[in-house]
C-alpha positions as a Markdown table, in Angstrom:
| # | Residue | x | y | z |
|---|---|---|---|---|
| 1 | Val | 123.1 | 155.0 | 7.1 |
| 2 | Asp | 123.3 | 152.9 | 10.3 |
| 3 | Tyr | 124.3 | 149.4 | 11.4 |
| 4 | Ile | 121.2 | 147.8 | 10.0 |
| 5 | Asp | 122.0 | 149.3 | 6.6 |
| 6 | Gln | 125.6 | 148.0 | 6.8 |
| 7 | Phe | 125.2 | 144.5 | 8.2 |
| 8 | Pro | 122.7 | 142.1 | 6.6 |
| 9 | Leu | 121.3 | 139.5 | 9.1 |
| 10 | Asp | 122.7 | 136.5 | 7.2 |
| 11 | Tyr | 126.2 | 138.1 | 7.2 |
| 12 | Ile | 126.0 | 138.5 | 11.0 |
| 13 | Arg | 124.9 | 134.9 | 11.5 |
| 14 | Ala | 127.7 | 133.6 | 9.2 |
| 15 | His | 130.6 | 135.8 | 10.1 |
| 16 | Ile | 130.2 | 137.8 | 13.3 |
| 17 | Met | 128.4 | 135.6 | 15.8 |
| 18 | Gly | 131.3 | 133.4 | 16.6 |
| 19 | Arg | 129.3 | 130.3 | 17.4 |
| 20 | Gln | 131.2 | 128.3 | 14.7 |
| 21 | Phe | 134.4 | 129.0 | 16.6 |
| 22 | Gly | 133.3 | 128.3 | 20.2 |
| 23 | Phe | 134.3 | 131.6 | 21.7 |
| 24 | Val | 132.1 | 134.4 | 23.2 |
| 25 | Pro | 132.1 | 137.2 | 20.6 |
| 26 | Phe | 132.5 | 140.8 | 21.5 |
| 27 | Phe | 131.5 | 143.5 | 19.0 |
| 28 | Leu | 133.9 | 146.4 | 19.3 |
| 29 | Asp | 131.7 | 149.5 | 19.0 |
| 30 | Glu | 133.1 | 152.5 | 17.2 |
| 31 | Ile | 130.5 | 155.2 | 16.4 |
| 32 | Gly | 132.8 | 157.9 | 15.0 |
| 33 | Leu | 130.6 | 160.9 | 15.2 |
| 34 | Lys | 131.2 | 164.3 | 16.7 |
| 35 | Lys | 129.7 | 164.6 | 20.2 |
| 36 | Asp | 127.3 | 167.4 | 19.1 |
| 37 | Leu | 125.5 | 164.9 | 16.8 |
| 38 | Lys | 123.7 | 163.4 | 19.8 |
| 39 | Glu | 120.5 | 162.3 | 17.9 |
| 40 | Ala | 122.6 | 160.5 | 15.3 |
| 41 | Ile | 124.7 | 158.8 | 18.0 |
| 42 | Thr | 121.6 | 157.6 | 19.7 |
| 43 | Arg | 120.1 | 156.3 | 16.5 |
| 44 | Gly | 123.4 | 154.6 | 15.6 |
| 45 | Ser | 123.6 | 153.0 | 19.1 |
| 46 | Arg | 120.0 | 151.7 | 19.0 |
| 47 | Ser | 120.4 | 150.2 | 15.5 |
| 48 | Glu | 123.6 | 148.6 | 16.6 |
| 49 | Tyr | 122.0 | 147.1 | 19.7 |
| 50 | Ala | 119.0 | 145.9 | 17.6 |
| 51 | Leu | 121.4 | 143.7 | 15.6 |
| 52 | Leu | 123.6 | 142.6 | 18.5 |
| 53 | Leu | 120.8 | 141.7 | 20.9 |
| 54 | Leu | 119.0 | 139.7 | 18.1 |
| 55 | His | 122.1 | 137.6 | 17.7 |
| 56 | Glu | 123.2 | 137.4 | 21.4 |
| 57 | Ile | 126.4 | 139.3 | 20.7 |
| 58 | Val | 128.0 | 141.2 | 23.6 |
| 59 | Cys | 129.0 | 144.8 | 22.8 |
| 60 | Trp | 132.2 | 146.3 | 24.1 |
| 61 | Pro | 131.2 | 150.0 | 24.2 |
| 62 | Gly | 134.0 | 152.0 | 22.8 |
| 63 | His | 134.2 | 155.4 | 21.2 |
| 64 | Gly | 130.9 | 157.1 | 20.6 |
| 65 | Met | 128.3 | 154.8 | 22.1 |
| 66 | Asp | 125.3 | 156.5 | 23.6 |
| 67 | Pro | 125.7 | 155.7 | 27.4 |
| 68 | Lys | 121.9 | 155.7 | 28.0 |
| 69 | Val | 121.4 | 152.9 | 25.5 |
| 70 | Glu | 124.3 | 151.0 | 26.9 |
| 71 | Lys | 123.0 | 151.3 | 30.5 |
| 72 | Leu | 119.5 | 150.3 | 29.4 |
| 73 | Val | 120.8 | 147.0 | 27.9 |
| 74 | Val | 123.1 | 146.2 | 30.8 |
| 75 | Lys | 120.3 | 146.9 | 33.3 |
| 76 | Ala | 117.8 | 144.7 | 31.5 |
| 77 | Lys | 120.3 | 141.8 | 31.2 |
| 78 | Gly | 121.4 | 142.2 | 34.8 |
| 79 | Glu | 117.8 | 142.2 | 36.2 |
| 80 | Phe | 117.0 | 139.2 | 34.1 |
| 81 | Asp | 120.2 | 137.4 | 35.4 |
| 82 | Ile | 121.1 | 136.5 | 31.8 |
| 83 | Gly | 124.2 | 134.6 | 32.9 |
| 84 | Lys | 122.3 | 132.0 | 35.0 |
| 85 | Asp | 122.6 | 128.3 | 34.0 |
| 86 | Asp | 118.8 | 128.0 | 33.5 |
| 87 | Val | 118.7 | 130.7 | 30.7 |
| 88 | Ile | 117.8 | 129.5 | 27.2 |
| 89 | Phe | 118.3 | 131.7 | 24.2 |
| 90 | His | 115.7 | 131.4 | 21.4 |
| 91 | Pro | 117.0 | 133.1 | 18.2 |
| 92 | Tyr | 114.7 | 134.7 | 15.7 |
| 93 | Trp | 115.8 | 132.3 | 13.0 |
| 94 | Ala | 114.6 | 129.2 | 14.9 |
| 95 | Lys | 112.0 | 127.3 | 12.9 |
| 96 | Asp | 110.0 | 126.2 | 15.9 |
| 97 | Gly | 107.1 | 128.6 | 15.4 |
| 98 | Ile | 107.0 | 129.8 | 19.0 |
| 99 | Ile | 107.0 | 133.4 | 17.9 |
| 100 | Lys | 105.6 | 134.8 | 14.7 |
| 101 | Thr | 105.5 | 138.3 | 13.4 |
| 102 | Gly | 103.3 | 139.8 | 10.7 |
| 103 | Ser | 106.3 | 141.2 | 8.9 |
| 104 | Glu | 109.7 | 140.1 | 7.5 |
| 105 | Asp | 111.2 | 143.4 | 9.0 |
| 106 | Ile | 110.2 | 142.5 | 12.5 |
| 107 | Lys | 112.5 | 140.0 | 14.3 |
| 108 | Val | 112.2 | 138.7 | 17.8 |
| 109 | Ser | 114.8 | 136.8 | 19.8 |
| 110 | Phe | 114.4 | 136.1 | 23.5 |
| 111 | Trp | 115.9 | 134.7 | 26.6 |
| 112 | Gln | 113.8 | 132.4 | 28.8 |
| 113 | Arg | 114.0 | 131.5 | 32.4 |
| 114 | Pro | 111.4 | 129.6 | 34.4 |
| 115 | Gly | 108.4 | 132.0 | 34.6 |
| 116 | Arg | 109.8 | 134.8 | 32.6 |
| 117 | Ile | 111.1 | 136.0 | 29.3 |
| 118 | Leu | 113.2 | 138.9 | 28.1 |
| 119 | Ala | 112.5 | 139.5 | 24.4 |
| 120 | Val | 114.2 | 141.9 | 22.0 |
| 121 | Val | 111.9 | 143.0 | 19.3 |
| 122 | Ala | 113.9 | 144.6 | 16.4 |
| 123 | Asn | 112.6 | 146.5 | 13.4 |
| 124 | Ile | 115.0 | 146.3 | 10.5 |
| 125 | Gly | 112.6 | 148.2 | 8.2 |
| 126 | Lys | 110.4 | 151.3 | 8.2 |
| 127 | Glu | 108.4 | 152.5 | 11.2 |
| 128 | Thr | 105.5 | 150.2 | 11.8 |
| 129 | Asp | 102.9 | 148.7 | 14.2 |
| 130 | Ala | 104.3 | 145.2 | 14.9 |
| 131 | Lys | 102.0 | 142.3 | 15.5 |
| 132 | Ile | 103.8 | 139.5 | 17.4 |
| 133 | Ser | 102.2 | 136.2 | 18.3 |
| 134 | Ile | 103.7 | 134.1 | 21.1 |
| 135 | Asp | 102.8 | 130.5 | 21.8 |
| 136 | Phe | 103.0 | 130.9 | 25.6 |
| 137 | Lys | 101.7 | 127.3 | 26.1 |
| 138 | Arg | 104.7 | 125.8 | 24.4 |
| 139 | Leu | 106.9 | 128.0 | 26.5 |
| 140 | Asn | 105.1 | 126.8 | 29.6 |
| 141 | Ile | 104.4 | 130.3 | 30.8 |
| 142 | Ser | 101.2 | 132.1 | 31.7 |
| 143 | Pro | 102.1 | 135.8 | 31.6 |
| 144 | Gln | 100.7 | 138.0 | 34.2 |
| 145 | His | 102.8 | 141.1 | 33.4 |
| 146 | Ile | 104.1 | 142.2 | 30.1 |
| 147 | Lys | 105.9 | 145.6 | 29.8 |
| 148 | Asp | 108.4 | 147.5 | 27.8 |
| 149 | Phe | 111.5 | 147.4 | 29.9 |
| 150 | Glu | 112.7 | 150.9 | 28.9 |
| 151 | Ser | 109.4 | 152.9 | 29.3 |
| 152 | Asn | 107.6 | 150.6 | 31.7 |
| 153 | Glu | 104.6 | 150.8 | 29.3 |
| 154 | Val | 102.2 | 147.9 | 30.1 |
| 155 | Ile | 101.5 | 145.8 | 27.0 |
| 156 | Val | 98.3 | 143.8 | 26.8 |
| 157 | Ala | 98.3 | 140.4 | 25.1 |
| 158 | Lys | 95.1 | 139.7 | 23.2 |
| 159 | Asp | 94.8 | 136.0 | 22.1 |
| 160 | Glu | 98.6 | 135.6 | 22.7 |
| 161 | Cys | 99.3 | 138.5 | 20.4 |
| 162 | Leu | 101.1 | 141.7 | 21.2 |
| 163 | Gln | 100.8 | 145.0 | 19.2 |
| 164 | Ile | 103.9 | 147.1 | 19.5 |
| 165 | Lys | 104.7 | 150.4 | 17.8 |
| 166 | Met | 108.3 | 150.1 | 16.3 |
| 167 | Ser | 110.5 | 152.9 | 15.1 |
| 168 | Arg | 112.7 | 152.5 | 12.0 |
| 169 | His | 115.9 | 150.5 | 12.7 |
| 170 | Asp | 115.2 | 150.3 | 16.5 |
| 171 | Phe | 114.6 | 147.8 | 19.2 |
| 172 | Arg | 112.4 | 147.3 | 22.2 |
| 173 | Leu | 113.1 | 145.1 | 25.2 |
| 174 | Ile | 109.9 | 143.3 | 26.4 |
| 175 | Trp | 109.7 | 141.8 | 29.8 |
| 176 | Ile | 107.2 | 139.0 | 30.3 |
| 177 | Glu | 106.4 | 137.3 | 33.7 |
């Protein structure tokens, strides 16, 4: 059991995001596992961040967070300059059809700046090969480089479609320039 098992997406949008109140929400992390359960802590941290990133919720890492996962997210957001005035957040629930996935279990939210995108691809289901179609023309971007931010794996877009292997209840940060 992890965060994805415990928090349905509609519950997060209705009760946790904080947009209806006008404040910036912080999710107070508390993974209460013994330190010797490192694999479980990592899985819990990754499932937590899958949900938080999809909803643009900031995590206040408290007791038990995997520091590698936290550093990865902070580094990606920092290099993207996510706090700049020109950043636009596109949530997975938008009905604009810019991004389509071949599965209800694959969700994609992304931040856009002129000439680049930082996308979070989250899998809320079983391990799968995700097919993600992006309408780059509508985003006014002609990508020259697409990579997995964590592994630096180059991802090739074929007909504006990405194929990405996704672990169960996990996320990947995709950098597009």
